mmCIF file of N, CA and C in Angstrom:
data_model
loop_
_atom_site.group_PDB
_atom_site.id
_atom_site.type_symbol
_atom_site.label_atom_id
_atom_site.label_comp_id
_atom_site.label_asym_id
_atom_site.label_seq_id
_atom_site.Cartn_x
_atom_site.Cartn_y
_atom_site.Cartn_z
ATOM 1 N N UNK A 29 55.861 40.834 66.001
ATOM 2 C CA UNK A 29 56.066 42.199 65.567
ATOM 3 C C UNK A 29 57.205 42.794 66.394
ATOM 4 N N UNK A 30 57.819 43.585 65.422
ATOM 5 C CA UNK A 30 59.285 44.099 66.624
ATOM 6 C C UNK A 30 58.997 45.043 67.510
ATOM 7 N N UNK A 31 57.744 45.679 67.244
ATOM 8 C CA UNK A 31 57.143 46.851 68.363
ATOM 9 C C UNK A 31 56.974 46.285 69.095
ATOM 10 N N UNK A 32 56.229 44.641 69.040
ATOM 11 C CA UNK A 32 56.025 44.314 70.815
ATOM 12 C C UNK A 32 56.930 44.083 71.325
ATOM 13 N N UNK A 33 57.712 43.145 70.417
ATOM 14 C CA UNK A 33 59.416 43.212 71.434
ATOM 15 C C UNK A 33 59.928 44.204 72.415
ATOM 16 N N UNK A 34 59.992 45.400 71.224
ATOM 17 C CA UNK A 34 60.316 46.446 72.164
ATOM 18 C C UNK A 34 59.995 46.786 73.511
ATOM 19 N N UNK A 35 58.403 46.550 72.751
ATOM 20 C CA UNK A 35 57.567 47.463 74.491
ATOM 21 C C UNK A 35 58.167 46.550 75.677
ATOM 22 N N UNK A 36 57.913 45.033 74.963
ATOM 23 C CA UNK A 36 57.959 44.093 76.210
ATOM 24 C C UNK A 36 59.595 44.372 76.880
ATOM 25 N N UNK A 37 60.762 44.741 76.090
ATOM 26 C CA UNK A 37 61.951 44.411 76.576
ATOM 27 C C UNK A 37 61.806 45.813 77.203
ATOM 28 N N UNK A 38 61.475 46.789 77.478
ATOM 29 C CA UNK A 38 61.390 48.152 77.695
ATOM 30 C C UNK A 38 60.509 47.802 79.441
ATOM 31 N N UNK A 39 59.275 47.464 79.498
ATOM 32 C CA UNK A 39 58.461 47.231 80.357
ATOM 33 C C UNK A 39 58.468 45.957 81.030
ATOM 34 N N UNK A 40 58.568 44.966 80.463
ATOM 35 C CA UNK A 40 58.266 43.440 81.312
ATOM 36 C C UNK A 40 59.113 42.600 81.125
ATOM 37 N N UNK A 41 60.059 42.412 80.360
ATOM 38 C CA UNK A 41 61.472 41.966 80.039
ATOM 39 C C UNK A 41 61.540 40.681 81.460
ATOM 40 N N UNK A 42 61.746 41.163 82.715
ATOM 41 C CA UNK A 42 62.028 40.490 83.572
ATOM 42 C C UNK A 42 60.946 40.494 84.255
ATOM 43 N N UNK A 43 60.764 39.366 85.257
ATOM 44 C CA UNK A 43 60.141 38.572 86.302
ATOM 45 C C UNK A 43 60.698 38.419 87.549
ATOM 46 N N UNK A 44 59.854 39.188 88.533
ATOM 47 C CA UNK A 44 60.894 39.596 89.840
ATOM 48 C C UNK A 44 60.268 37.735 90.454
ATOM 49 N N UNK A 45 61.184 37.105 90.806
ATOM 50 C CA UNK A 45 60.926 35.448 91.057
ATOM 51 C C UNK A 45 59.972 35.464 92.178
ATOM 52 N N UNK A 46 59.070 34.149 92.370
ATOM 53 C CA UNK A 46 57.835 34.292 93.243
ATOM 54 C C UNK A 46 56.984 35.318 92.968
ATOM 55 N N UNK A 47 56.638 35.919 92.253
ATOM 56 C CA UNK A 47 55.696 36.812 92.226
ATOM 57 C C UNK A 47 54.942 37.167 90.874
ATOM 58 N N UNK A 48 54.431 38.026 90.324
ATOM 59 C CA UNK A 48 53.837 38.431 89.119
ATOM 60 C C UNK A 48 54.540 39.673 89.010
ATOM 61 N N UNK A 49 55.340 40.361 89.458
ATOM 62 C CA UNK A 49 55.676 41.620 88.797
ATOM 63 C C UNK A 49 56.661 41.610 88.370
ATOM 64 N N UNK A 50 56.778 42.848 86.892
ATOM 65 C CA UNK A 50 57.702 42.314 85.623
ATOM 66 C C UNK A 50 58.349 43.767 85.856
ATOM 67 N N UNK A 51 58.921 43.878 85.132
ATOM 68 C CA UNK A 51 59.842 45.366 84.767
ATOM 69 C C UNK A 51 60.853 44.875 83.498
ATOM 70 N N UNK A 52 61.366 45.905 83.096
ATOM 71 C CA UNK A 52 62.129 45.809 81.715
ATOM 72 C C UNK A 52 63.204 46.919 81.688
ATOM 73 N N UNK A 53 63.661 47.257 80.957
ATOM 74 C CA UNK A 53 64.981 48.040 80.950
ATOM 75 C C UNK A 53 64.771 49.726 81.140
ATOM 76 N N UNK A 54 63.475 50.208 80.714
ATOM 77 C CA UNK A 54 63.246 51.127 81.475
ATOM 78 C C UNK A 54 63.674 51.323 82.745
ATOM 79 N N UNK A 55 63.369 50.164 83.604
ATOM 80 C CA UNK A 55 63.197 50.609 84.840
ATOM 81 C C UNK A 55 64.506 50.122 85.573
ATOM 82 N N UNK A 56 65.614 49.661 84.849
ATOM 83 C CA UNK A 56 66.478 48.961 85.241
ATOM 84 C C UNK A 56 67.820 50.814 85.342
ATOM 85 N N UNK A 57 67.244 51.369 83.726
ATOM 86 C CA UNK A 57 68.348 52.623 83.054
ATOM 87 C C UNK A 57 67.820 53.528 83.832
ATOM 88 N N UNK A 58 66.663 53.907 84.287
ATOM 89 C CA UNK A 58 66.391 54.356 85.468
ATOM 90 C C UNK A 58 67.146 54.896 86.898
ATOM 91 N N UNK A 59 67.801 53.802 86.945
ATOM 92 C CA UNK A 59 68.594 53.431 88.321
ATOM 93 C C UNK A 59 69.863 53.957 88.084
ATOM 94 N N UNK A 60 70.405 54.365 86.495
ATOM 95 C CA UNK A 60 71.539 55.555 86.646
ATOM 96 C C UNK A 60 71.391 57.031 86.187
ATOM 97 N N UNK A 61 71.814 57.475 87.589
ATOM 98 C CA UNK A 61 71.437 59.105 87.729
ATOM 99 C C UNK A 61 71.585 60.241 86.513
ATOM 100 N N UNK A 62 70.725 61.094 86.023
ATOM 101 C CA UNK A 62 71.222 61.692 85.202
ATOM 102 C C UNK A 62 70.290 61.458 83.747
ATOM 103 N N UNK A 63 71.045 60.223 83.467
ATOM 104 C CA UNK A 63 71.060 59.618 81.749
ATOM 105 C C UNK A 63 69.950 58.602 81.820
ATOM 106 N N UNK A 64 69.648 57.701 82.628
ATOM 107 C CA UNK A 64 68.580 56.574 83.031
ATOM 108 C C UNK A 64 67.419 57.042 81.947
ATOM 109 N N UNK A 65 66.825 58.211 81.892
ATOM 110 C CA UNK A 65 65.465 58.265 81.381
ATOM 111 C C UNK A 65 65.680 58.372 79.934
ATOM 112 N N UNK A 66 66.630 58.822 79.198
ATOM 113 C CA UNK A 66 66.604 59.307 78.006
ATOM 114 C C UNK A 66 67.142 58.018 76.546
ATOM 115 N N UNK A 67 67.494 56.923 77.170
ATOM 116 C CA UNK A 67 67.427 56.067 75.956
ATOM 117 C C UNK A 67 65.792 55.338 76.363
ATOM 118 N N UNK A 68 65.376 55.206 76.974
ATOM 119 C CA UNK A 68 63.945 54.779 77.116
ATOM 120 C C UNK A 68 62.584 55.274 76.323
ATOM 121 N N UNK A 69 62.981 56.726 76.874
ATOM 122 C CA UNK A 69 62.113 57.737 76.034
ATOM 123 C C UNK A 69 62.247 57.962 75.063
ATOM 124 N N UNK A 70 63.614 57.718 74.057
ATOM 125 C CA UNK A 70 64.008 57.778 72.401
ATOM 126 C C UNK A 70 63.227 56.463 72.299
ATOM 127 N N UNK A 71 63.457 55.551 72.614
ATOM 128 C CA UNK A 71 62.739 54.076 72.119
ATOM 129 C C UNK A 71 61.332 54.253 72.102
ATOM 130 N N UNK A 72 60.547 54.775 73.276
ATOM 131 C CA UNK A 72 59.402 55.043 73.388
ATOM 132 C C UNK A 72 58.622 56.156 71.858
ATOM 133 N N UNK A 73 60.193 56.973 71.746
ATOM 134 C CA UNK A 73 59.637 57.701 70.364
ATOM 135 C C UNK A 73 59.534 56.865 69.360
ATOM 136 N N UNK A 74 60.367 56.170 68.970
ATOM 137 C CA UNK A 74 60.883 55.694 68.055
ATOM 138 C C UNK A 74 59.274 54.523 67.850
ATOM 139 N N UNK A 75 58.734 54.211 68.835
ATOM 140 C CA UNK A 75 57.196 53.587 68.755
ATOM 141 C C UNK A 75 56.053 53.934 68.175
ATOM 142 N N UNK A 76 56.279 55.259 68.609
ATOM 143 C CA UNK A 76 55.467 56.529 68.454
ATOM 144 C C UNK A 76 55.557 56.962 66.688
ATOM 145 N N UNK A 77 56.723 57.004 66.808
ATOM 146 C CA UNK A 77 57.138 57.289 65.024
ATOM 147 C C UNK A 77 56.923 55.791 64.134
ATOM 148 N N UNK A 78 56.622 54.930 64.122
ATOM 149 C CA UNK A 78 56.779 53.831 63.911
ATOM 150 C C UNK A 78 54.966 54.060 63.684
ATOM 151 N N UNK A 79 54.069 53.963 64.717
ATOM 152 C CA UNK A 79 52.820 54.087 64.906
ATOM 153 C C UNK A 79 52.560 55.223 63.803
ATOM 154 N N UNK A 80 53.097 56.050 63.653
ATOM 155 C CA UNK A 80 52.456 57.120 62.749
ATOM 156 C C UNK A 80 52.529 56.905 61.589
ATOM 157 N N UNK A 81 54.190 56.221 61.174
ATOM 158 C CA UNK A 81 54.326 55.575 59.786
ATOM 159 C C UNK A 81 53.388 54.280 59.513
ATOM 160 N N UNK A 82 52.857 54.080 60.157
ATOM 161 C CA UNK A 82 51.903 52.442 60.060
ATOM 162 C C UNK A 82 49.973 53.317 59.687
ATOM 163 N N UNK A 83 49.815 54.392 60.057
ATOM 164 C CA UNK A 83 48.807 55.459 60.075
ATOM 165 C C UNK A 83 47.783 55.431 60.895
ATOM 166 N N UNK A 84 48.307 55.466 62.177
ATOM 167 C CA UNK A 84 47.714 55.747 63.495
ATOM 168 C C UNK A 84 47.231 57.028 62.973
ATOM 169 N N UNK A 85 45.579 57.002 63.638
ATOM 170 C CA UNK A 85 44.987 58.497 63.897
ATOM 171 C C UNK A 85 46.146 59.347 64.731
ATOM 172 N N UNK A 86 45.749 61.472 64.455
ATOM 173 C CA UNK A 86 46.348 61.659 65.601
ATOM 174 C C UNK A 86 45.599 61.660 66.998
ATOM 175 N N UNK A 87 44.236 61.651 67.049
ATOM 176 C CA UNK A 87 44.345 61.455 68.048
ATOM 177 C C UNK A 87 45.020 60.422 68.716
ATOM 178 N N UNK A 88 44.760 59.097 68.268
ATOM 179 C CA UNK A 88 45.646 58.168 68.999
ATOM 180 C C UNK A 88 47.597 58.478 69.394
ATOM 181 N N UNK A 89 47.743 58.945 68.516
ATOM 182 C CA UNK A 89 49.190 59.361 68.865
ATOM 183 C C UNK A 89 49.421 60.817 69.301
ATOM 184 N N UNK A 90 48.662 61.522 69.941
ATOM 185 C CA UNK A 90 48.050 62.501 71.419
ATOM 186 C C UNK A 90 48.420 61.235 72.387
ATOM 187 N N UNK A 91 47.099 60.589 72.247
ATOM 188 C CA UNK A 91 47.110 59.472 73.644
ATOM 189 C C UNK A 91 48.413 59.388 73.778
ATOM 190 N N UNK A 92 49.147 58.348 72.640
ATOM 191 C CA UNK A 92 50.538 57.795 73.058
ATOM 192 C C UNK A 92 51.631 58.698 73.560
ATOM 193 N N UNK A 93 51.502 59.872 72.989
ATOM 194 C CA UNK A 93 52.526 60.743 73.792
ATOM 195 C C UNK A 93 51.966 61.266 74.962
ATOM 196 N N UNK A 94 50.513 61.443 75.518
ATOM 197 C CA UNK A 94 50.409 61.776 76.580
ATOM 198 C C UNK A 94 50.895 60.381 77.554
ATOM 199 N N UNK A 95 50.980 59.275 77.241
ATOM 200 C CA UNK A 95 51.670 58.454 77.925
ATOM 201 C C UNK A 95 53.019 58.211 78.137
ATOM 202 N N UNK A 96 53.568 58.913 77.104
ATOM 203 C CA UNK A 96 54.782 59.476 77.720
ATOM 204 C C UNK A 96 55.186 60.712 78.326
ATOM 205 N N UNK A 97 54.078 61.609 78.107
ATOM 206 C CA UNK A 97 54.247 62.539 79.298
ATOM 207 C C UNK A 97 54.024 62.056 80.801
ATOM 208 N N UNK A 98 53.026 61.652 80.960
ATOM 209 C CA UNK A 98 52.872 60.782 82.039
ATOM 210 C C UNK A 98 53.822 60.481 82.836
ATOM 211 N N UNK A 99 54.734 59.283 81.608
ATOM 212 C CA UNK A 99 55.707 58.742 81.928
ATOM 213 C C UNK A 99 57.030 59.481 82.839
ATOM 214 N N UNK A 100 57.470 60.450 81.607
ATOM 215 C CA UNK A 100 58.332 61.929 82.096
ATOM 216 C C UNK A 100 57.511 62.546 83.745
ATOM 217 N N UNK A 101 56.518 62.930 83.921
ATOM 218 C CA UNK A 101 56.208 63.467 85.141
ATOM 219 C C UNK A 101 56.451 62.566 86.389
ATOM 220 N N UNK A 102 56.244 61.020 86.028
ATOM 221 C CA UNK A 102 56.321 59.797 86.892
ATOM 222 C C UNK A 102 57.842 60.093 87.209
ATOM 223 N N UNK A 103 58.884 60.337 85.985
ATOM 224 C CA UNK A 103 60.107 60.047 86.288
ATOM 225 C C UNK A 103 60.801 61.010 86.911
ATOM 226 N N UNK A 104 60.187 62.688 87.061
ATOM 227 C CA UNK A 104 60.889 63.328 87.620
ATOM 228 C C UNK A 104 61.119 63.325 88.963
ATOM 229 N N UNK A 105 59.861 62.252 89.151
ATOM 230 C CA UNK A 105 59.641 62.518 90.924
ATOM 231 C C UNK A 105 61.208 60.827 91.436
ATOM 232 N N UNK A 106 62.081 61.310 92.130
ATOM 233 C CA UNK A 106 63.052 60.206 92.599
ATOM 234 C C UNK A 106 62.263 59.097 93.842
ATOM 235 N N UNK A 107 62.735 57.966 93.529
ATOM 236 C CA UNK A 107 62.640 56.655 93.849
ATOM 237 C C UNK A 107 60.717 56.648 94.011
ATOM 238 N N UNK A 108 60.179 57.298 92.760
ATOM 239 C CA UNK A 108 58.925 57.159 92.712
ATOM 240 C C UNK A 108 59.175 56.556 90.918
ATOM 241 N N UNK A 109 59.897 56.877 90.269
ATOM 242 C CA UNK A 109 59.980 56.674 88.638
ATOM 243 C C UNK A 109 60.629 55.461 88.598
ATOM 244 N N UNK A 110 60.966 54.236 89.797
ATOM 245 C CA UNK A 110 61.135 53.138 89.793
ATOM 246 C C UNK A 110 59.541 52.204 89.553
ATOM 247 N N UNK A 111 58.985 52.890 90.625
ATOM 248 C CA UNK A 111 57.608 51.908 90.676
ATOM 249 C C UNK A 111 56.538 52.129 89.580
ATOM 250 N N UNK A 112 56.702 53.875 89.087
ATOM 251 C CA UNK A 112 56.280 54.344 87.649
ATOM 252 C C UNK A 112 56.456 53.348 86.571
ATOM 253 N N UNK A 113 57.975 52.949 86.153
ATOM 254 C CA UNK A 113 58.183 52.464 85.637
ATOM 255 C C UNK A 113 57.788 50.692 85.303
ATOM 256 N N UNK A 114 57.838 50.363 86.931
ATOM 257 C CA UNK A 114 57.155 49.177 87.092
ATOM 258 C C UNK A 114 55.343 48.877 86.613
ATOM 259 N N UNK A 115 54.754 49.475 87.171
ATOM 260 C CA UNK A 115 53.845 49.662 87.313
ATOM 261 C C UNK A 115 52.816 50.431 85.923
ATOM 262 N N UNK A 116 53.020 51.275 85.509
ATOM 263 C CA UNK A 116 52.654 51.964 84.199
ATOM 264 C C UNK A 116 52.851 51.469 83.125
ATOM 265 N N UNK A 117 54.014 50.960 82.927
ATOM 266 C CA UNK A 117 54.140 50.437 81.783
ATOM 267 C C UNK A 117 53.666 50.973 80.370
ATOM 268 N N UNK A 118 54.729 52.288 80.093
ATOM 269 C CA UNK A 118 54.002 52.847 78.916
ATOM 270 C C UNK A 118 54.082 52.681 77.499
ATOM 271 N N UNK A 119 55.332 51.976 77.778
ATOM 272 C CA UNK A 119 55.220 51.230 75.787
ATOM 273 C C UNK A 119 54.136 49.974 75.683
ATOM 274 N N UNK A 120 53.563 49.410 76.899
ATOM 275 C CA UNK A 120 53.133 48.321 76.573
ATOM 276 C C UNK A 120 51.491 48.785 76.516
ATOM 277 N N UNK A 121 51.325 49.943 77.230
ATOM 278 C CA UNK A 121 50.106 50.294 76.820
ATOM 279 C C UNK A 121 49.925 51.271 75.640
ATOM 280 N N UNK A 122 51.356 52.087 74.935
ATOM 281 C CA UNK A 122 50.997 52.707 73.664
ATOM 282 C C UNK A 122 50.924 51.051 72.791
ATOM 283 N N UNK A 123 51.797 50.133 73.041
ATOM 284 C CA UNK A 123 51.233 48.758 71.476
ATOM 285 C C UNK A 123 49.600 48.565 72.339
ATOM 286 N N UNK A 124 48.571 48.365 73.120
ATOM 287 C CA UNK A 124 47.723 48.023 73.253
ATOM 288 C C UNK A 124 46.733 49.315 72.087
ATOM 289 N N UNK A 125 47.312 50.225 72.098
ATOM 290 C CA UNK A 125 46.625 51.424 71.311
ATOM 291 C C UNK A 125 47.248 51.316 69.844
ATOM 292 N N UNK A 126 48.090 51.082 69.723
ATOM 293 C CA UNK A 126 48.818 50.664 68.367
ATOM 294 C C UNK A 126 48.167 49.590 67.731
ATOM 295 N N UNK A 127 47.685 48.116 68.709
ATOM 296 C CA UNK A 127 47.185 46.697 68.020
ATOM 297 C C UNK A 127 45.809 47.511 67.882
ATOM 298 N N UNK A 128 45.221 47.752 68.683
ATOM 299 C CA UNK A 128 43.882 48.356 68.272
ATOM 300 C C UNK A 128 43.159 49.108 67.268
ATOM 301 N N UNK A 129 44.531 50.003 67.013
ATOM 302 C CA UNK A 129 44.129 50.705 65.397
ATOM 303 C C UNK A 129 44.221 49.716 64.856
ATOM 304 N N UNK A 130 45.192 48.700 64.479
ATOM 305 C CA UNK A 130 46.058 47.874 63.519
ATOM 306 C C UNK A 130 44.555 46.956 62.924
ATOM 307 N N UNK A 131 43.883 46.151 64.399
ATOM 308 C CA UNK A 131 42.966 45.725 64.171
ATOM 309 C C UNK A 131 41.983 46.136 63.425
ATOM 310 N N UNK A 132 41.433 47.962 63.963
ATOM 311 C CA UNK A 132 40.152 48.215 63.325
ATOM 312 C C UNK A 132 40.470 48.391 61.354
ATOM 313 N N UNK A 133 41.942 49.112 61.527
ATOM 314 C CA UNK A 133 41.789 48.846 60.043
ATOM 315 C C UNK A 133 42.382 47.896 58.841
ATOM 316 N N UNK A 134 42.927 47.100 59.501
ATOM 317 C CA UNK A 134 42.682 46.071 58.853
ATOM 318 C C UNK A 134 42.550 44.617 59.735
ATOM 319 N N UNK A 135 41.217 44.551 59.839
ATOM 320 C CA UNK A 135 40.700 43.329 60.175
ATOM 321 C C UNK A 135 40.714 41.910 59.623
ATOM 322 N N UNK A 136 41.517 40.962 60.367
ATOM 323 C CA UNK A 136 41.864 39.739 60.103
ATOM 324 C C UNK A 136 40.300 39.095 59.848
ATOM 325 N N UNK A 137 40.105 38.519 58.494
ATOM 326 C CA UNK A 137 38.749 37.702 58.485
ATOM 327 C C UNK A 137 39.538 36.006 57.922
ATOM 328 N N UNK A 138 38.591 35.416 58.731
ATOM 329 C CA UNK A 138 38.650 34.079 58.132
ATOM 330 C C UNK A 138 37.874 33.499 57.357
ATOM 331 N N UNK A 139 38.481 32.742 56.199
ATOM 332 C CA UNK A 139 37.233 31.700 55.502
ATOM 333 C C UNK A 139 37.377 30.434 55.915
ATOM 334 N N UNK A 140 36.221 30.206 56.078
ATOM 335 C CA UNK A 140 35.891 28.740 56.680
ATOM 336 C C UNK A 140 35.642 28.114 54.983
ATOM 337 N N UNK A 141 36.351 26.822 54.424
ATOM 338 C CA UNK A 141 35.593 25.769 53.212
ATOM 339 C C UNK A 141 34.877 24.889 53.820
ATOM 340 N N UNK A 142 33.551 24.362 53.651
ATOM 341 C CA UNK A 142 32.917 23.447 53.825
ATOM 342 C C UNK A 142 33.367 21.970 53.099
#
């Protein structure tokens, strides 16, 4: 699905070597002053809008934008909206809320033939 792409290239994209922790281009656009937060957060919409056209409840897309508020409060604070970014990971937890609707309403069944 291209939403997970996204989230993943946004959030976990990369693998800091020896270790388990990931980051993605969020946290990379971040690192220039100014402009860093605002193609992240269009993409992050653009999830969000994507989720609604697919017919996410609203509550669920409350949640997802309160995770990008989140996100925004994480980022105002400096050389704290690095580890925010690391660490939170908020496109990858709006697709965990995105697969979850996806699942409940339409549920993959299998037939087994004997």
């Amino acid at each position: 699905m291209r939403l997970d792409a996204l989230a993943r290239f946004l959030d976990s994209a990369i693998r800091v070597p020896g270790t388990n922790i990931r980051f993605g281009a969020d946290a990379l656009l971040n690192l220039i002053p100014g402009v860093g937060t605002l193609p992240p957060k269009g993409m992050s919409a653009y999830l969000i809008r994507e989720a609604r056209r697919l017919g996410v409840p609203m509550s669920t897309l409350l949640r997802m934008i309160g995770n990008v508020g989140v996100d925004l409060v994480i980022s105002a604070i400096p050389l704290v909206v690095w580890i925010g970014d690391v660490f939170y990971r908020l496109n990858l937890r709006n697709m965990v809320l995105l697969r979850r609707h996806m699942d409940e309403a339409h549920p993959v069944t299998t037939r087994f033939r004997h």
